[in-house]
Short mmCIF file of C-alpha atoms in Angstrom, two decimals:
data_model
loop_
_atom_site.label_atom_id
_atom_site.label_comp_id
_atom_site.label_asym_id
_atom_site.label_seq_id
_atom_site.Cartn_x
_atom_site.Cartn_y
_atom_site.Cartn_z
CA UNK W 1 65.70 -174.75 75.54
CA UNK W 2 66.12 -171.25 74.09
CA UNK W 3 66.71 -170.00 70.57
CA UNK W 4 67.94 -166.53 71.70
CA UNK W 5 71.34 -166.82 69.99
CA UNK W 6 74.25 -164.38 70.29
CA UNK W 7 73.45 -163.03 66.83
CA UNK W 8 69.85 -162.40 67.85
CA UNK W 9 70.94 -160.62 71.08
CA UNK W 10 73.40 -158.50 69.14
CA UNK W 11 70.70 -157.51 66.64
CA UNK W 12 68.46 -156.46 69.51
CA UNK W 13 71.26 -154.38 71.02
CA UNK W 14 71.63 -152.59 67.70
CA UNK W 15 67.99 -151.72 67.26
CA UNK W 16 67.79 -150.17 70.72
CA UNK W 17 69.51 -147.15 69.17
CA UNK W 18 67.24 -146.95 66.18
CA UNK W 19 66.03 -143.44 65.36
CA UNK W 20 62.98 -142.09 63.55
CA UNK W 21 59.39 -141.02 64.18
CA UNK W 22 58.12 -144.63 64.24
CA UNK W 23 61.03 -146.05 66.19
CA UNK W 24 59.85 -148.51 68.90
CA UNK W 25 62.70 -150.80 70.03
CA UNK W 26 60.52 -153.26 71.92
CA UNK W 27 58.36 -153.76 68.87
CA UNK W 28 61.48 -154.24 66.78
CA UNK W 29 62.42 -157.10 69.07
CA UNK W 30 58.90 -158.60 68.87
CA UNK W 31 58.86 -158.50 65.06
CA UNK W 32 62.35 -160.04 64.86
CA UNK W 33 61.27 -162.80 67.22
CA UNK W 34 58.14 -163.57 65.19
CA UNK W 35 60.20 -163.65 62.00
CA UNK W 36 62.68 -165.98 63.63
CA UNK W 37 59.79 -168.25 64.76
CA UNK W 38 58.63 -168.59 61.15
CA UNK W 39 62.18 -169.42 60.08
CA UNK W 40 62.60 -172.10 62.74
CA UNK W 41 59.07 -173.53 62.61
CA UNK W 42 57.87 -173.69 59.02
CA UNK W 43 54.30 -174.78 58.37
CA UNK W 44 53.21 -174.41 61.98
CA UNK W 45 50.16 -176.34 63.11
CA UNK W 46 48.74 -175.20 66.44
CA UNK W 47 45.88 -176.79 68.37
CA UNK W 48 44.28 -174.47 70.88
CA UNK W 49 41.16 -174.08 73.02
CA UNK W 50 38.60 -171.46 72.00
CA UNK W 51 36.06 -170.15 74.54
CA UNK W 52 33.19 -167.89 73.47
CA UNK W 53 30.55 -166.17 75.61
CA UNK W 54 27.60 -164.15 74.40
CA UNK W 55 26.02 -161.81 76.93
CA UNK W 56 22.86 -159.66 76.86
CA UNK W 57 22.68 -155.94 77.75
CA UNK W 58 22.46 -156.82 81.48
CA UNK W 59 25.68 -158.84 81.36
CA UNK W 60 24.00 -162.23 81.68
CA UNK W 61 25.57 -165.05 79.71
CA UNK W 62 23.09 -166.35 77.17
CA UNK W 63 25.35 -168.55 75.04
CA UNK W 64 28.64 -170.34 75.48
CA UNK W 65 30.83 -172.12 72.96
CA UNK W 66 33.83 -174.23 73.96
CA UNK W 67 35.75 -175.60 71.03
CA UNK W 68 39.11 -176.82 69.93
CA UNK W 69 40.68 -175.20 66.86
CA UNK W 70 43.55 -176.28 64.66
CA UNK W 71 45.46 -173.35 63.20
CA UNK W 72 47.70 -173.67 60.15
CA UNK W 73 50.22 -170.86 59.75
CA UNK W 74 52.94 -170.19 57.18
CA UNK W 75 53.18 -166.44 57.66
CA UNK W 76 51.27 -163.31 58.49
CA UNK W 77 49.11 -163.60 55.39
CA UNK W 78 49.02 -167.41 55.21
CA UNK W 79 46.97 -168.60 58.10
CA UNK W 80 43.66 -170.41 58.38
CA UNK W 81 41.92 -172.49 61.05
CA UNK W 82 39.42 -175.26 61.38
CA UNK W 83 37.17 -176.30 64.26
CA UNK W 84 38.03 -179.81 65.51
CA UNK W 85 35.28 -180.10 68.17
CA UNK W 86 32.62 -177.82 69.65
CA UNK W 87 30.32 -177.76 72.68
CA UNK W 88 27.34 -175.40 72.59
CA UNK W 89 26.04 -174.52 76.08
CA UNK W 90 27.83 -177.60 77.42
CA UNK W 91 26.44 -180.02 74.75
CA UNK W 92 28.85 -181.61 72.27
CA UNK W 93 27.77 -181.19 68.61
CA UNK W 94 28.23 -183.65 65.79
CA UNK W 95 30.07 -182.59 62.57
CA UNK W 96 26.85 -181.21 61.01
CA UNK W 97 26.11 -179.19 64.18
CA UNK W 98 29.67 -177.86 64.26
CA UNK W 99 29.44 -176.68 60.66
CA UNK W 100 26.06 -175.09 61.28
CA UNK W 101 27.31 -173.13 64.36
CA UNK W 102 30.51 -172.03 62.64
CA UNK W 103 28.52 -170.84 59.61
CA UNK W 104 26.17 -168.97 61.96
CA UNK W 105 29.13 -167.17 63.62
CA UNK W 106 30.54 -166.20 60.26
CA UNK W 107 27.17 -164.90 59.10
CA UNK W 108 26.88 -162.72 62.21
CA UNK W 109 30.43 -161.46 61.78
CA UNK W 110 31.62 -163.04 65.04
CA UNK W 111 34.18 -165.22 63.38
CA UNK W 112 36.08 -162.91 61.08
CA UNK W 113 38.70 -163.60 58.47
CA UNK W 114 42.24 -162.35 58.43
CA UNK W 115 43.28 -160.09 61.31
CA UNK W 116 46.02 -157.60 60.67
CA UNK W 117 48.08 -158.35 63.76
CA UNK W 118 50.22 -155.45 65.05
CA UNK W 119 53.29 -157.65 65.56
CA UNK W 120 53.88 -158.38 61.86
CA UNK W 121 56.19 -156.02 59.96
CA UNK W 122 53.78 -155.60 57.01
CA UNK W 123 51.14 -153.96 59.24
CA UNK W 124 53.41 -152.14 61.65
CA UNK W 125 52.94 -148.74 60.06
CA UNK W 126 49.12 -149.11 60.43
CA UNK W 127 49.36 -148.91 64.20
CA UNK W 128 50.47 -146.56 66.98
CA UNK W 129 52.24 -148.15 69.97
CA UNK W 130 52.65 -147.11 73.64
CA UNK W 131 54.76 -148.77 76.33
CA UNK W 132 52.48 -148.97 79.40
CA UNK W 133 55.34 -150.13 81.65
CA UNK W 134 56.82 -153.19 83.22
CA UNK W 135 54.93 -155.96 84.98
CA UNK W 136 55.25 -159.62 86.03
CA UNK W 137 53.17 -162.10 84.06
CA UNK W 138 52.98 -165.60 85.63
CA UNK W 139 56.44 -165.11 87.12
CA UNK W 140 57.92 -163.69 83.91
CA UNK W 141 59.27 -160.14 83.65
CA UNK W 142 57.35 -158.42 80.89
CA UNK W 143 56.19 -155.20 79.30
CA UNK W 144 52.61 -154.21 78.48
CA UNK W 145 52.40 -152.60 75.06
CA UNK W 146 49.24 -150.84 73.91
CA UNK W 147 48.47 -150.66 70.19
CA UNK W 148 45.83 -148.63 68.33
CA UNK W 149 45.00 -148.94 64.64
CA UNK W 150 45.37 -145.78 62.60
CA UNK W 151 42.24 -146.69 60.65
CA UNK W 152 38.91 -148.18 61.76
CA UNK W 153 38.65 -150.80 59.04
CA UNK W 154 37.84 -154.51 58.93
CA UNK W 155 40.73 -156.61 60.09
CA UNK W 156 42.31 -154.01 62.35
CA UNK W 157 42.30 -154.22 66.14
CA UNK W 158 42.98 -152.12 69.28
CA UNK W 159 44.34 -153.55 72.49
CA UNK W 160 47.40 -154.59 74.45
CA UNK W 161 50.09 -157.25 74.22
CA UNK W 162 52.23 -158.60 77.03
CA UNK W 163 55.84 -159.13 75.91
CA UNK W 164 58.63 -161.03 77.62
CA UNK W 165 61.50 -158.68 78.58
CA UNK W 166 63.95 -161.54 78.19
CA UNK W 167 63.06 -163.00 74.82
CA UNK W 168 60.59 -160.52 73.23
CA UNK W 169 58.05 -163.37 72.91
CA UNK W 170 54.36 -162.42 73.02
CA UNK W 171 52.75 -163.91 76.12
CA UNK W 172 49.19 -162.59 75.91
CA UNK W 173 47.04 -160.48 73.57
CA UNK W 174 43.88 -158.62 74.59
CA UNK W 175 42.06 -156.78 71.84
CA UNK W 176 38.81 -155.76 70.18
CA UNK W 177 38.10 -155.14 66.49
CA UNK W 178 37.98 -151.53 65.34
CA UNK W 179 34.85 -152.41 63.36
CA UNK W 180 32.08 -154.70 64.71
CA UNK W 181 28.63 -155.64 63.44
CA UNK W 182 25.99 -153.03 64.26
CA UNK W 183 23.90 -155.54 66.26
CA UNK W 184 26.75 -156.07 68.74
CA UNK W 185 27.55 -153.56 71.49
CA UNK W 186 31.02 -154.83 72.34
CA UNK W 187 33.42 -157.60 71.33
CA UNK W 188 36.56 -158.57 73.21
CA UNK W 189 39.20 -161.21 72.53
CA UNK W 190 42.08 -162.70 74.49
CA UNK W 191 44.83 -165.01 73.23
CA UNK W 192 47.03 -166.65 75.86
CA UNK W 193 50.30 -168.16 74.67
CA UNK W 194 52.09 -171.26 76.04
CA UNK W 195 55.59 -172.56 75.57
CA UNK W 196 55.95 -175.37 73.03
CA UNK W 197 58.88 -176.49 70.84
CA UNK W 198 61.03 -173.87 72.51
CA UNK W 199 58.67 -171.03 71.50
CA UNK W 200 55.59 -169.25 72.86
CA UNK W 201 52.64 -170.18 70.66
CA UNK W 202 48.87 -169.41 70.89
CA UNK W 203 47.18 -171.91 73.22
CA UNK W 204 43.88 -170.43 74.43
CA UNK W 205 41.45 -168.11 72.66
CA UNK W 206 38.76 -166.30 74.63
#
């Protein structure tokens, strides 16, 4: 099933000829697709897997967290999540243990609040974008788009997104915060999307 209607295709054809210093036709298509998703799927509830690894300076894994998160989304500035279950170094935690570990991550700044995602219109002007070229992602023709925040502030990120050339859906996001806690040398995130309800939605967080 696809929701890429004739009207949507015509709109994409129109924006290909957009002009201006911040013109980026692929991003126009991505933003339109995300807006359409919110119109079609109101009050989205997504359940996804979240994998976390903490490594020392030598690259040895010292801590692993495997959890399942439920994400509630109504829009770019109306999203929150809750942890449904959590395993710490392979051991399942009870509700008290889950709360303790989540609070600990928040305290250390490893589970931040709102992220100003580069594919929402309201934060578009806060980023610079570069098309890194075409590629094939799991059999799907796609583009790799790099994005860099114009300010190193909390909530902003730098990274890349893989975008379907056919539908302008986001297939994968790889990024790191522009601002991280001083006790951490590096912090990387990956969100892999999967098809559900006719759309590509976040499915795995690493």
